Short mmCIF file of C-alpha atoms and ligand atoms in Angstrom, two decimals:
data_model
loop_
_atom_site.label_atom_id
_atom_site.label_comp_id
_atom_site.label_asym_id
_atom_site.label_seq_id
_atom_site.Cartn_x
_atom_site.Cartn_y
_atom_site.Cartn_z
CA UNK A 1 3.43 3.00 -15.56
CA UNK A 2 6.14 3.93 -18.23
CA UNK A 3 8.89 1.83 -19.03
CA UNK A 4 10.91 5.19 -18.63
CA UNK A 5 9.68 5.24 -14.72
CA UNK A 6 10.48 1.66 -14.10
CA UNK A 7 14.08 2.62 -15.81
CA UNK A 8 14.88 5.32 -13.75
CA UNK A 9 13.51 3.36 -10.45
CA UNK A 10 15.92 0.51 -10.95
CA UNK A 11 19.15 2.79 -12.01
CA UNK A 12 18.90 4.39 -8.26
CA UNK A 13 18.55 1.34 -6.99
CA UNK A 14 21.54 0.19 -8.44
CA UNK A 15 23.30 3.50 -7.73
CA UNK A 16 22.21 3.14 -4.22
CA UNK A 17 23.01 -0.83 -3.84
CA UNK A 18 26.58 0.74 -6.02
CA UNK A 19 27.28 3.41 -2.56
CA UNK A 20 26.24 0.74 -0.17
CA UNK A 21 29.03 -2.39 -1.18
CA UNK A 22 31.38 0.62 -1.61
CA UNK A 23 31.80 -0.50 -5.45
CA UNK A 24 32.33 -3.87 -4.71
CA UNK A 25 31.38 -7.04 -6.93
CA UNK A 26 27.69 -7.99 -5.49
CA UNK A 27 23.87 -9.26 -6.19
CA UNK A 28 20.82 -8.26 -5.34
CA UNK A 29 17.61 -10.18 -5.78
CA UNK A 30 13.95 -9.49 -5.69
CA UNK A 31 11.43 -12.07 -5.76
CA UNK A 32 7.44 -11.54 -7.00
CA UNK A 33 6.30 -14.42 -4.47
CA UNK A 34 3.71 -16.54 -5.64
CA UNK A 35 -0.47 -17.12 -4.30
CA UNK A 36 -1.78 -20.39 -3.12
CA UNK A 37 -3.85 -21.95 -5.44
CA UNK A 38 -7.10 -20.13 -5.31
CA UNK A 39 -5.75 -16.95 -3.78
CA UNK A 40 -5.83 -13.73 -5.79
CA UNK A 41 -2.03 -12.97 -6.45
CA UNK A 42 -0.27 -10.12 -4.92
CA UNK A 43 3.07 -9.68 -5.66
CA UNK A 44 5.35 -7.96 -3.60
CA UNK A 45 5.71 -4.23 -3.20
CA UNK A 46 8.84 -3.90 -3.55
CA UNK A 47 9.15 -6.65 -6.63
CA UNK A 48 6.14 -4.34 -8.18
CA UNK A 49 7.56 -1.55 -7.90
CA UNK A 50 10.78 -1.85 -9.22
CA UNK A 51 9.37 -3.81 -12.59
CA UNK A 52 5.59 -3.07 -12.51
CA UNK A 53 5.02 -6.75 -13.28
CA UNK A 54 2.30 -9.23 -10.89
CA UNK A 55 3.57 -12.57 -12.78
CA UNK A 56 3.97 -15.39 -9.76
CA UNK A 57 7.21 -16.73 -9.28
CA UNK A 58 9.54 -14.13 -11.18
CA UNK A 59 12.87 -12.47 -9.92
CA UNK A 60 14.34 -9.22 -10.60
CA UNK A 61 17.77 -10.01 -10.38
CA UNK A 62 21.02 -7.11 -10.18
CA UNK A 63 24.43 -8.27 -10.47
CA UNK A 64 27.69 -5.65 -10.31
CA UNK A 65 30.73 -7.69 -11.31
CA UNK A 66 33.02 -4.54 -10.24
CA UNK A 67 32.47 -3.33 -13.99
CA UNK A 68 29.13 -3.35 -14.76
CA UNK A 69 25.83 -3.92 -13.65
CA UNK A 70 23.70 -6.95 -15.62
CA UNK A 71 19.87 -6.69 -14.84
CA UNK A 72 17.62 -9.38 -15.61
CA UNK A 73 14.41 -10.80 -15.43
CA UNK A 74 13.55 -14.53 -14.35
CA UNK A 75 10.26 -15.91 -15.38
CA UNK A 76 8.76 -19.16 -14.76
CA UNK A 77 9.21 -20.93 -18.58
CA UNK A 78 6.23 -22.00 -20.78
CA UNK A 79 4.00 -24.65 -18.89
CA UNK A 80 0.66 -25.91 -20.54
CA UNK A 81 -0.51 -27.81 -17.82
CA UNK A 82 -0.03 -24.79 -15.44
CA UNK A 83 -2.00 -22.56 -17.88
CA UNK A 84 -4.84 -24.81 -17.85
CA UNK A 85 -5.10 -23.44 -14.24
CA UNK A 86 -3.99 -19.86 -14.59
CA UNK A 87 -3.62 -17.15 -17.02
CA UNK A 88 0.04 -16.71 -18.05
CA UNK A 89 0.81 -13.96 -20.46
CA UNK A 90 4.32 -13.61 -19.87
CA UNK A 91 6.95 -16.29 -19.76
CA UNK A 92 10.54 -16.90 -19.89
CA UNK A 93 10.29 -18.74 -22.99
CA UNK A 94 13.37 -20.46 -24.33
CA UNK A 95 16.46 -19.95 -26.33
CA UNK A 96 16.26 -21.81 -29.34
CA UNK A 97 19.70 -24.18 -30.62
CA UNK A 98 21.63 -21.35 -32.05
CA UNK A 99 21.43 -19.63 -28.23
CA UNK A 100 19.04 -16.92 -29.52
CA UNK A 101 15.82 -15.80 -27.51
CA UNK A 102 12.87 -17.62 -29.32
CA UNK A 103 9.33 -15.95 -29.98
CA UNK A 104 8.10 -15.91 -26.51
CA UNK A 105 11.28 -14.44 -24.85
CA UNK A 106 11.76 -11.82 -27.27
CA UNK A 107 7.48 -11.09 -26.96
CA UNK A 108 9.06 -11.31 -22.86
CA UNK A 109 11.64 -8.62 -23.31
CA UNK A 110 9.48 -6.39 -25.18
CA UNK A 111 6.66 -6.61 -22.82
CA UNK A 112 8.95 -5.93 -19.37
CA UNK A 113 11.03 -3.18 -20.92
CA UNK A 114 14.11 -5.70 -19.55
CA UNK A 115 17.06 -5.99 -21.35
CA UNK A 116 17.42 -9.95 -20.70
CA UNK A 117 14.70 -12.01 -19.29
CA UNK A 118 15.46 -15.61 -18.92
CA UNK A 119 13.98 -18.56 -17.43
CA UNK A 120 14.08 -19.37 -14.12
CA UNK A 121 15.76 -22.82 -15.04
CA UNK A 122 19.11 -20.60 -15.35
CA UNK A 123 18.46 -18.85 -11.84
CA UNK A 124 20.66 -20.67 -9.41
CA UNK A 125 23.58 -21.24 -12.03
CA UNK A 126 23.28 -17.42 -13.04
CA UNK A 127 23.50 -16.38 -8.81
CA UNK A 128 25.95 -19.10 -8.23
CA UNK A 129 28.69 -18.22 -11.47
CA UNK A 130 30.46 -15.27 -10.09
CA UNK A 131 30.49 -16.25 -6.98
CA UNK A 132 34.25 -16.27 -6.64
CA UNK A 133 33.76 -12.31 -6.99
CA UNK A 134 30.32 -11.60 -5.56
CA UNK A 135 30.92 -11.15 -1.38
CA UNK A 136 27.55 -9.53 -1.22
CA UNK A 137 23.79 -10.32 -1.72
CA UNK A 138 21.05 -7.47 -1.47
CA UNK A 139 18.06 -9.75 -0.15
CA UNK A 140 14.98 -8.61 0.72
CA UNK A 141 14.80 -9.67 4.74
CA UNK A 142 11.63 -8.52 5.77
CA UNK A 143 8.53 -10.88 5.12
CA UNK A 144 6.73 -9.18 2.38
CA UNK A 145 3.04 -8.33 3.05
CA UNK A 146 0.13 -10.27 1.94
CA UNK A 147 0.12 -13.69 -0.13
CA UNK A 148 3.11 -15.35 -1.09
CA UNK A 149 5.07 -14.18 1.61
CA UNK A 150 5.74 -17.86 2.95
CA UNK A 151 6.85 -18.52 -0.55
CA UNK A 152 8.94 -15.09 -0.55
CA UNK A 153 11.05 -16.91 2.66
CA UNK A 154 10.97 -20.21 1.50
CA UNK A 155 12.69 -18.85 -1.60
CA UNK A 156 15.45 -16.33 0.00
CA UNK A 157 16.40 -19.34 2.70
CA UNK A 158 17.11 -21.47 -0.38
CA UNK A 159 19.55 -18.77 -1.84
CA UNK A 160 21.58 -18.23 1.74
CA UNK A 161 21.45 -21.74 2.18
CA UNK A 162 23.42 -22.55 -1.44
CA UNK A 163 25.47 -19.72 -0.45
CA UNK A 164 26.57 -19.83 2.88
CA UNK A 165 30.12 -17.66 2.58
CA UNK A 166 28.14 -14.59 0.70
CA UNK A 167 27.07 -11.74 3.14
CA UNK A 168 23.65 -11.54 3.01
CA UNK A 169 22.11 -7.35 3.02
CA UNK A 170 19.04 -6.22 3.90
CA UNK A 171 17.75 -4.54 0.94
CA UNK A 172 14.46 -3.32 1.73
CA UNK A 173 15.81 0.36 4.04
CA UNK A 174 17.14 1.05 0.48
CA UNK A 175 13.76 0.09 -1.40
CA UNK A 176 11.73 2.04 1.27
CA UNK A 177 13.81 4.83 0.97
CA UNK A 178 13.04 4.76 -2.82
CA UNK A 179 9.38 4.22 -2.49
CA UNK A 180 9.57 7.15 -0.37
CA UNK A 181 9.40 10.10 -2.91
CA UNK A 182 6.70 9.10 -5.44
CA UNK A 183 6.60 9.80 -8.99
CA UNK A 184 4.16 11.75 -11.28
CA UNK A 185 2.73 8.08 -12.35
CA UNK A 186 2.49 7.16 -8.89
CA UNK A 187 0.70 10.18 -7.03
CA UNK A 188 -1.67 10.28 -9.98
CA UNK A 189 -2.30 6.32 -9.69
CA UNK A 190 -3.22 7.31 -5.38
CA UNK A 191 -5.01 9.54 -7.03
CA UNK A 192 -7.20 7.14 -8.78
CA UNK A 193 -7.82 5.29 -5.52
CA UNK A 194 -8.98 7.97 -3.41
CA UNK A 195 -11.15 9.09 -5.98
CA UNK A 196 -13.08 5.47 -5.73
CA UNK A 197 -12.92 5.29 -1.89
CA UNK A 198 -14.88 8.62 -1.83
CA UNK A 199 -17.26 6.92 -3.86
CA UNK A 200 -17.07 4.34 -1.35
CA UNK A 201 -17.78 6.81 1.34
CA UNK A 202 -20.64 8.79 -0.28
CA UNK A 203 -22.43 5.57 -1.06
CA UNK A 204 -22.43 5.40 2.36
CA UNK A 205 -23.71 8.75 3.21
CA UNK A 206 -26.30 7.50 0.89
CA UNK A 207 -28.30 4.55 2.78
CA UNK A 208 -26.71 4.54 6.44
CA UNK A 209 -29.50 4.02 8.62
CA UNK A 210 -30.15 2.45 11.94
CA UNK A 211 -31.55 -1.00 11.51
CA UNK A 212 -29.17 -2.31 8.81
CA UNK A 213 -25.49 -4.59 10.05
CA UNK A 214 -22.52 -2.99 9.28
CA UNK A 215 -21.52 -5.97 6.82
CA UNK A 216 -24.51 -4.44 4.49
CA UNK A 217 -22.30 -0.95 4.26
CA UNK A 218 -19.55 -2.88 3.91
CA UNK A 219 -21.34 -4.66 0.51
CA UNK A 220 -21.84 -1.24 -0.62
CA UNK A 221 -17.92 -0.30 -0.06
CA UNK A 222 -17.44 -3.62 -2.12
CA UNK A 223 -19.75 -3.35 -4.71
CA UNK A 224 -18.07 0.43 -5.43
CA UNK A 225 -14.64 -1.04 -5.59
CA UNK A 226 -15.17 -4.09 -7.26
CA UNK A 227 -17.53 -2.03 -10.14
CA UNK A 228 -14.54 0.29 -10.78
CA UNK A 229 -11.99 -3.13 -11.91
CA UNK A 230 -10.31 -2.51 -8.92
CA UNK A 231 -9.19 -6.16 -7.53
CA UNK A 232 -8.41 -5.70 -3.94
CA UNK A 233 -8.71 -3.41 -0.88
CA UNK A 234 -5.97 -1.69 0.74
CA UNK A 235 -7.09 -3.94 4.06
CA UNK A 236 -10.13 -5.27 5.35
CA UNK A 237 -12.78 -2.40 5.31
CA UNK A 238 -13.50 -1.13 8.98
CA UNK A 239 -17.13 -0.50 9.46
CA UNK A 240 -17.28 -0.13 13.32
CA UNK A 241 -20.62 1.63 15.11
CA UNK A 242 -21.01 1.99 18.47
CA UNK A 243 -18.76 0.25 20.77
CA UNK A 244 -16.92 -1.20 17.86
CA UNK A 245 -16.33 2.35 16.65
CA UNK A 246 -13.33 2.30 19.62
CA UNK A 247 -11.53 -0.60 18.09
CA UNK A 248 -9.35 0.53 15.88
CA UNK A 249 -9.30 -2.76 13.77
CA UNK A 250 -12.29 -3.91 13.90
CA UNK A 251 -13.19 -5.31 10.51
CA UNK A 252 -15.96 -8.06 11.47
CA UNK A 253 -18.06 -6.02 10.64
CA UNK A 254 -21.30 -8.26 11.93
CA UNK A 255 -23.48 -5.72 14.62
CA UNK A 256 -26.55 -4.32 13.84
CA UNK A 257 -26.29 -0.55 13.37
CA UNK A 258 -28.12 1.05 16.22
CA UNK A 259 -29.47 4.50 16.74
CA UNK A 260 -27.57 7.44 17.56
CA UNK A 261 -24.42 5.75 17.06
CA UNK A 262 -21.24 6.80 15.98
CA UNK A 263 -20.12 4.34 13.11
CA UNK A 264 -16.31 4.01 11.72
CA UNK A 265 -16.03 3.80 8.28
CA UNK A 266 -12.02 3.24 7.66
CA UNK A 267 -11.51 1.74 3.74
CA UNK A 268 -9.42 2.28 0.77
CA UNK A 269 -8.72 0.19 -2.86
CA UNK A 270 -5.77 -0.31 -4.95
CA UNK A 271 -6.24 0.20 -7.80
CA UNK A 272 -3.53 -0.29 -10.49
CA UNK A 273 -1.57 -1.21 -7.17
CA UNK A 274 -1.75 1.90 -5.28
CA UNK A 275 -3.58 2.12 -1.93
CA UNK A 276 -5.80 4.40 -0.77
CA UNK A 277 -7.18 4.86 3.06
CA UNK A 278 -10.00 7.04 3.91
CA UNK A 279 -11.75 7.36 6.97
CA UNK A 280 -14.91 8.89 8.12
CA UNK A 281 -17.37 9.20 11.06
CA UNK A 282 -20.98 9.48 10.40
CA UNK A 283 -24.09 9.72 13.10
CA UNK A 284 -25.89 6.41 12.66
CA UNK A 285 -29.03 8.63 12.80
CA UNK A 286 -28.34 11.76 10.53
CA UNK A 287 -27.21 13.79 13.84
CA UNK A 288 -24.18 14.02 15.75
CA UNK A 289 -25.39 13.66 19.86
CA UNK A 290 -24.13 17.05 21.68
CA UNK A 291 -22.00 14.86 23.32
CA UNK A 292 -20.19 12.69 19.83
CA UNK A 293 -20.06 17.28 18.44
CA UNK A 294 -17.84 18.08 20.95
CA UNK A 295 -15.62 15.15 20.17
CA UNK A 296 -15.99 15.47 16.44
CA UNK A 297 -15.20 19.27 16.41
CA UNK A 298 -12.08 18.53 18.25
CA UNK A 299 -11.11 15.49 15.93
CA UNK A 300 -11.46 17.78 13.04
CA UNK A 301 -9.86 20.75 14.73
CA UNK A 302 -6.57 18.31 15.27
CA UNK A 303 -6.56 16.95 12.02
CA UNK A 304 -6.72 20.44 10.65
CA UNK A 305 -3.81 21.40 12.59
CA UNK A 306 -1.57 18.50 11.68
CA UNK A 307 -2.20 19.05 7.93
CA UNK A 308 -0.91 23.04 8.63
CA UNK A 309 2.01 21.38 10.42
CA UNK A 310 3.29 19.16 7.07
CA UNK A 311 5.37 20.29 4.93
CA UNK A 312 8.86 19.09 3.97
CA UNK A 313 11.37 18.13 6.36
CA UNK A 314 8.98 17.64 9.25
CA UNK A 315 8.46 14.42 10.90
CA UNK A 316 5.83 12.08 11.44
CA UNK A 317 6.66 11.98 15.40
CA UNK A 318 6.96 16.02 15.42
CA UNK A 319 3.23 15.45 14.10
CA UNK A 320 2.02 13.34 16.66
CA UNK A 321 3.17 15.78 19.04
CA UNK A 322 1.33 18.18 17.50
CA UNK A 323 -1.87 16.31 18.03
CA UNK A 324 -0.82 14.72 21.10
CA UNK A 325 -0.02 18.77 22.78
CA UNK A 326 -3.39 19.91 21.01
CA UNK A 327 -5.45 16.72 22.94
CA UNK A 328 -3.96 17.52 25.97
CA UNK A 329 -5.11 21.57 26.07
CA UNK A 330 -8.37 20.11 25.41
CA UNK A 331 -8.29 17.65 27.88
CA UNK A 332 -9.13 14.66 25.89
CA UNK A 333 -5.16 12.89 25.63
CA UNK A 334 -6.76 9.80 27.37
CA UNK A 335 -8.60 8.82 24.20
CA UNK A 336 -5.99 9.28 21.88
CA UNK A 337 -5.25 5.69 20.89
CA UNK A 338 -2.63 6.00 17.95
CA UNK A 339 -0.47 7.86 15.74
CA UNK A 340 -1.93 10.44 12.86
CA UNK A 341 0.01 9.15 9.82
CA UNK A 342 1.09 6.61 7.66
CA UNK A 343 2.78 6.70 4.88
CA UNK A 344 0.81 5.05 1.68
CA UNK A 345 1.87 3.75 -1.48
CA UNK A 346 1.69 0.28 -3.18
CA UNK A 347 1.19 -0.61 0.73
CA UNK A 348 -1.16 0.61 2.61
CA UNK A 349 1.18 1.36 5.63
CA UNK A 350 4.66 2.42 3.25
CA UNK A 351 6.92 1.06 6.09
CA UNK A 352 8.38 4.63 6.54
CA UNK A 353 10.07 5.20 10.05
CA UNK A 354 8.03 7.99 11.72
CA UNK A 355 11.83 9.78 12.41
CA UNK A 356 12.16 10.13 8.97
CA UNK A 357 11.77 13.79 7.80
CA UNK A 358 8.78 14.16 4.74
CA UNK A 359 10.20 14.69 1.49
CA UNK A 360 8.41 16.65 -1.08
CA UNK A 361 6.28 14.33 -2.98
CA UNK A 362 5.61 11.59 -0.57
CA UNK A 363 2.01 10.71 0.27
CA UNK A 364 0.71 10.37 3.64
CA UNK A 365 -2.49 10.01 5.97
CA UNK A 366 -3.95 12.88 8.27
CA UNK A 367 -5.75 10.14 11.02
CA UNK A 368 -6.14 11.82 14.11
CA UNK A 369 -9.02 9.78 16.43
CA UNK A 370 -10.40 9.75 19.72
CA UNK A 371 -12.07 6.66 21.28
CA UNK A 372 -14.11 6.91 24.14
CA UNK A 373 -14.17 3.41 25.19
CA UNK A 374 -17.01 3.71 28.19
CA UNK A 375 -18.71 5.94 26.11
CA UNK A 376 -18.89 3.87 23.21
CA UNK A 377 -18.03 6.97 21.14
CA UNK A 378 -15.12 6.68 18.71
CA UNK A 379 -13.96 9.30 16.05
CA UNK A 380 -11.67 9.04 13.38
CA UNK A 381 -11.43 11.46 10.52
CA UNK A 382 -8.34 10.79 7.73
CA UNK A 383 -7.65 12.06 4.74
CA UNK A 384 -4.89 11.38 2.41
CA UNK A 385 -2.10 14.06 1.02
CA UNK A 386 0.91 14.76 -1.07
CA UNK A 387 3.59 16.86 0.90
CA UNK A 388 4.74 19.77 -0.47
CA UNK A 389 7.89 22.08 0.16
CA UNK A 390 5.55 24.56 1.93
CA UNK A 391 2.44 22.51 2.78
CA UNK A 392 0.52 19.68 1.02
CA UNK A 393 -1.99 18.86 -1.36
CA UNK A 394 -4.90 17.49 -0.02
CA UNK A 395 -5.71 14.13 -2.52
CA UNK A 396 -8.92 13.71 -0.65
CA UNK A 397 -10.53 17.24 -0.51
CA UNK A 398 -13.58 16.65 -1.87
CA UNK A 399 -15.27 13.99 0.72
CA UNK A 400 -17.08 16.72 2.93
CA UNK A 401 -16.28 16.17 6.74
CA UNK A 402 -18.05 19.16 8.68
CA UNK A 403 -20.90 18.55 10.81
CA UNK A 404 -23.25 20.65 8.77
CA UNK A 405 -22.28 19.33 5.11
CA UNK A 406 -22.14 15.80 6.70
CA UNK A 407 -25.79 15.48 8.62
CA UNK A 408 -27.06 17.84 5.63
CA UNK A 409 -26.23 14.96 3.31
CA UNK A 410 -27.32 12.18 6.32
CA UNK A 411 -30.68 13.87 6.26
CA UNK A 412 -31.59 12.88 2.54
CA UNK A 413 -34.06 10.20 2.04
CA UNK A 414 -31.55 7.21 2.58
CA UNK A 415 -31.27 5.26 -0.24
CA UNK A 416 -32.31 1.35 -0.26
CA UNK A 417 -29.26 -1.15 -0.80
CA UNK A 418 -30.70 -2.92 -3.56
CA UNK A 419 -28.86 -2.96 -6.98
MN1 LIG B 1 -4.73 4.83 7.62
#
């Protein structure tokens, strides 16, 4: 990610913040969150991608006195008995006698592309200083996803709680707005995750077989992210067959794969911290029944039709309708368990409202699935895309999905999981 990108992603948010308090005095404040001790941190998505920094415990902090905007970065300061326990390559550092930013802040600056990065000592007297102009603070409401979301509350209850007569704002409908249209960097970084979740799924193609648990493909999904430095999934990797292939969610992944089965595979990575979320259906056997075809062909046939349907300005409801209209001619709406799309960014489910119209350069799913609970036949076929002014770009063309190419590739010698 360029510094220029990060630049240019914080001076709309400001403009933005600027419209909403009507060009009054306010704050706004963004906190990183922090992991629990042996967690793997994740900091939060909006944090991330307003300063493209995962450091624990940091604040990107906005205040407009009615003139002009200061932006700056709190980090936790230097602390050698916390690095004994964790990595910490960037901290606040300190300002040395003469008030000037020592070694480490000015290595600090440089690093985050801020302007002023201070340490997080100086947090509450920095919020609390103008308050007798600031009527406003931009606070993130929602509970971010994923680790360090208890500390994420913990922290913004502290800050209403030492300000009680400052209107707290919901920031995050602006930041979601934002996060909305992506950027070169960030389609081409989506890009970089679908290409390793087709990996993921043609590993698969490789040695599915009846007689292995789906927790073995899901090793194989694992060992293909976690080979390509990629340090997390997008969410826990589905691998549903049979009856399990109608749960949407199910990620526990522990029955033995059976014959003739239709098996869920529903995964994605971040990588660099963009998500990706692929999902095919593959006959446990090599063959689809005659019975899973005609539900596959249909599947396909409605996904195909909701990607013609995107373009710009359209909606993700107007899509389900689509899909829901298409189901119904064929007689199948009683399977149809959920919506097609998503969309997908640094999380896996951007929280987009699905009345929103698609702007040009915002990434989505194609999902479209039928579940035939009694039948223990479930179908789910996504792909991932880029919307266009006139159409889309499909990110994920080149994982194969018809029948033919699909039990073609099933019917290869299957492949041993041993590595
Ligand atoms: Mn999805």
């Amino acid at each position: 990610m360029t510094k220029d990108n990060l630049n240019l992603r914080r001076e709309k948010l400001k403009k933005n913040l600027n419209n909403l308090s009507n060009g009054k005095p306010f704050l706004s404040i963004i906190f990183s969150g922090s992991s629990h001790a042996l967690d793997r941190f994740v900091p939060d998505s909006t944090f991330f991608y307003f300063t493209g920094l995962e450091i624990q415990n940091a604040s990107y902090v906005i205040l407009f006195d009615g003139q002009r905007f200061y932006d700056a970065l709190f980090l936790p300061p230097p602390n050698p008995m916390r690095e004994r326990y964790e990595p910490i390559e960037i901290s606040s550092g300190h300002l040395d006698k003469s008030g000037n930013a020592d070694s480490t802040r000015k290595k600090a600056i440089r690093q985050t592309g801020f302007e002023a990065v201070h340490s997080n000592y100086e947090l509450m007297d920095f919020l609390t200083k103008p308050l007798n102009i600031v009527k406003e603070i931009y606070l993130d409401f929602s509970i971010p996803q994923g680790a360090g979301s208890e500390s994420a509350a913990a922290f913004y209850k502290e800050i209403r709680e030492k300000m009680p007569h400052i209107v707290p704002k919901n920031l995050k409908d602006i930041a979601i707005k934002l996060r909305n249209i992506k950027d070169s960097s960030e389609i081409s970084k989506i890009k970089k995750a679908v290409e390793i979740a087709i990996e993921a799924q043609n590993a698969i193609m490789d040695i599915l077989t009846p007689g292995i648990y789906e927790y073995e493909v899901e090793a194989v999904v694992k060992y293909i992210f976690t080979r390509r430095g990629t340090q997390r999934e997008s969410f826990a990797t589905i691998i549903g067959s049979g009856k399990n292939s109608t749960i949407l969610h199910y990620n526990q992944n522990r029955k033995l794969i059976g014959k003739n089965e239709t098996v869920v595979c529903d995964l994605g990575v971040q990588k660099d911290g963009y998500c990706s979320d692929l999902t095919r259906t593959f006959p446990s056997s090599g063959k689809f029944t005659k019975e899973q075809r005609k539900y596959y062909e249909i599947v396909l046939e409605a996904q195909n039709l909701a990607i013609k349907t995107i373009k710009e300005g359209v909606t993700i409801s107007h899509i389900n309708k689509v899909v829901a209209e298409f189901y119904k001619s064929k007689g199948v709406a009683q399977y149809n368990f959920h919506g097609v799309s998503h969309h997908l960014g640094i999380d896996v489910h951007d929280g987009i409202n699905v009345d929103e119209p698609l702007m040009e350069d915002s990434v989505i799913t194609v999902e479209p699935g039928l579940y035939n609970q009694s039948r223990r036949i479930g179908f789910r076929i996504e792909d991932d895309v880029v919307v266009k002014k006139n159409g889309v770009e499909i990110i994920s063309r080149d994982l194969i999905k018809d029948i033919a190419e699909i039990e073609k590739r099933l019917s290869k010698p299957r492949k041993k999981i041993i590595f």
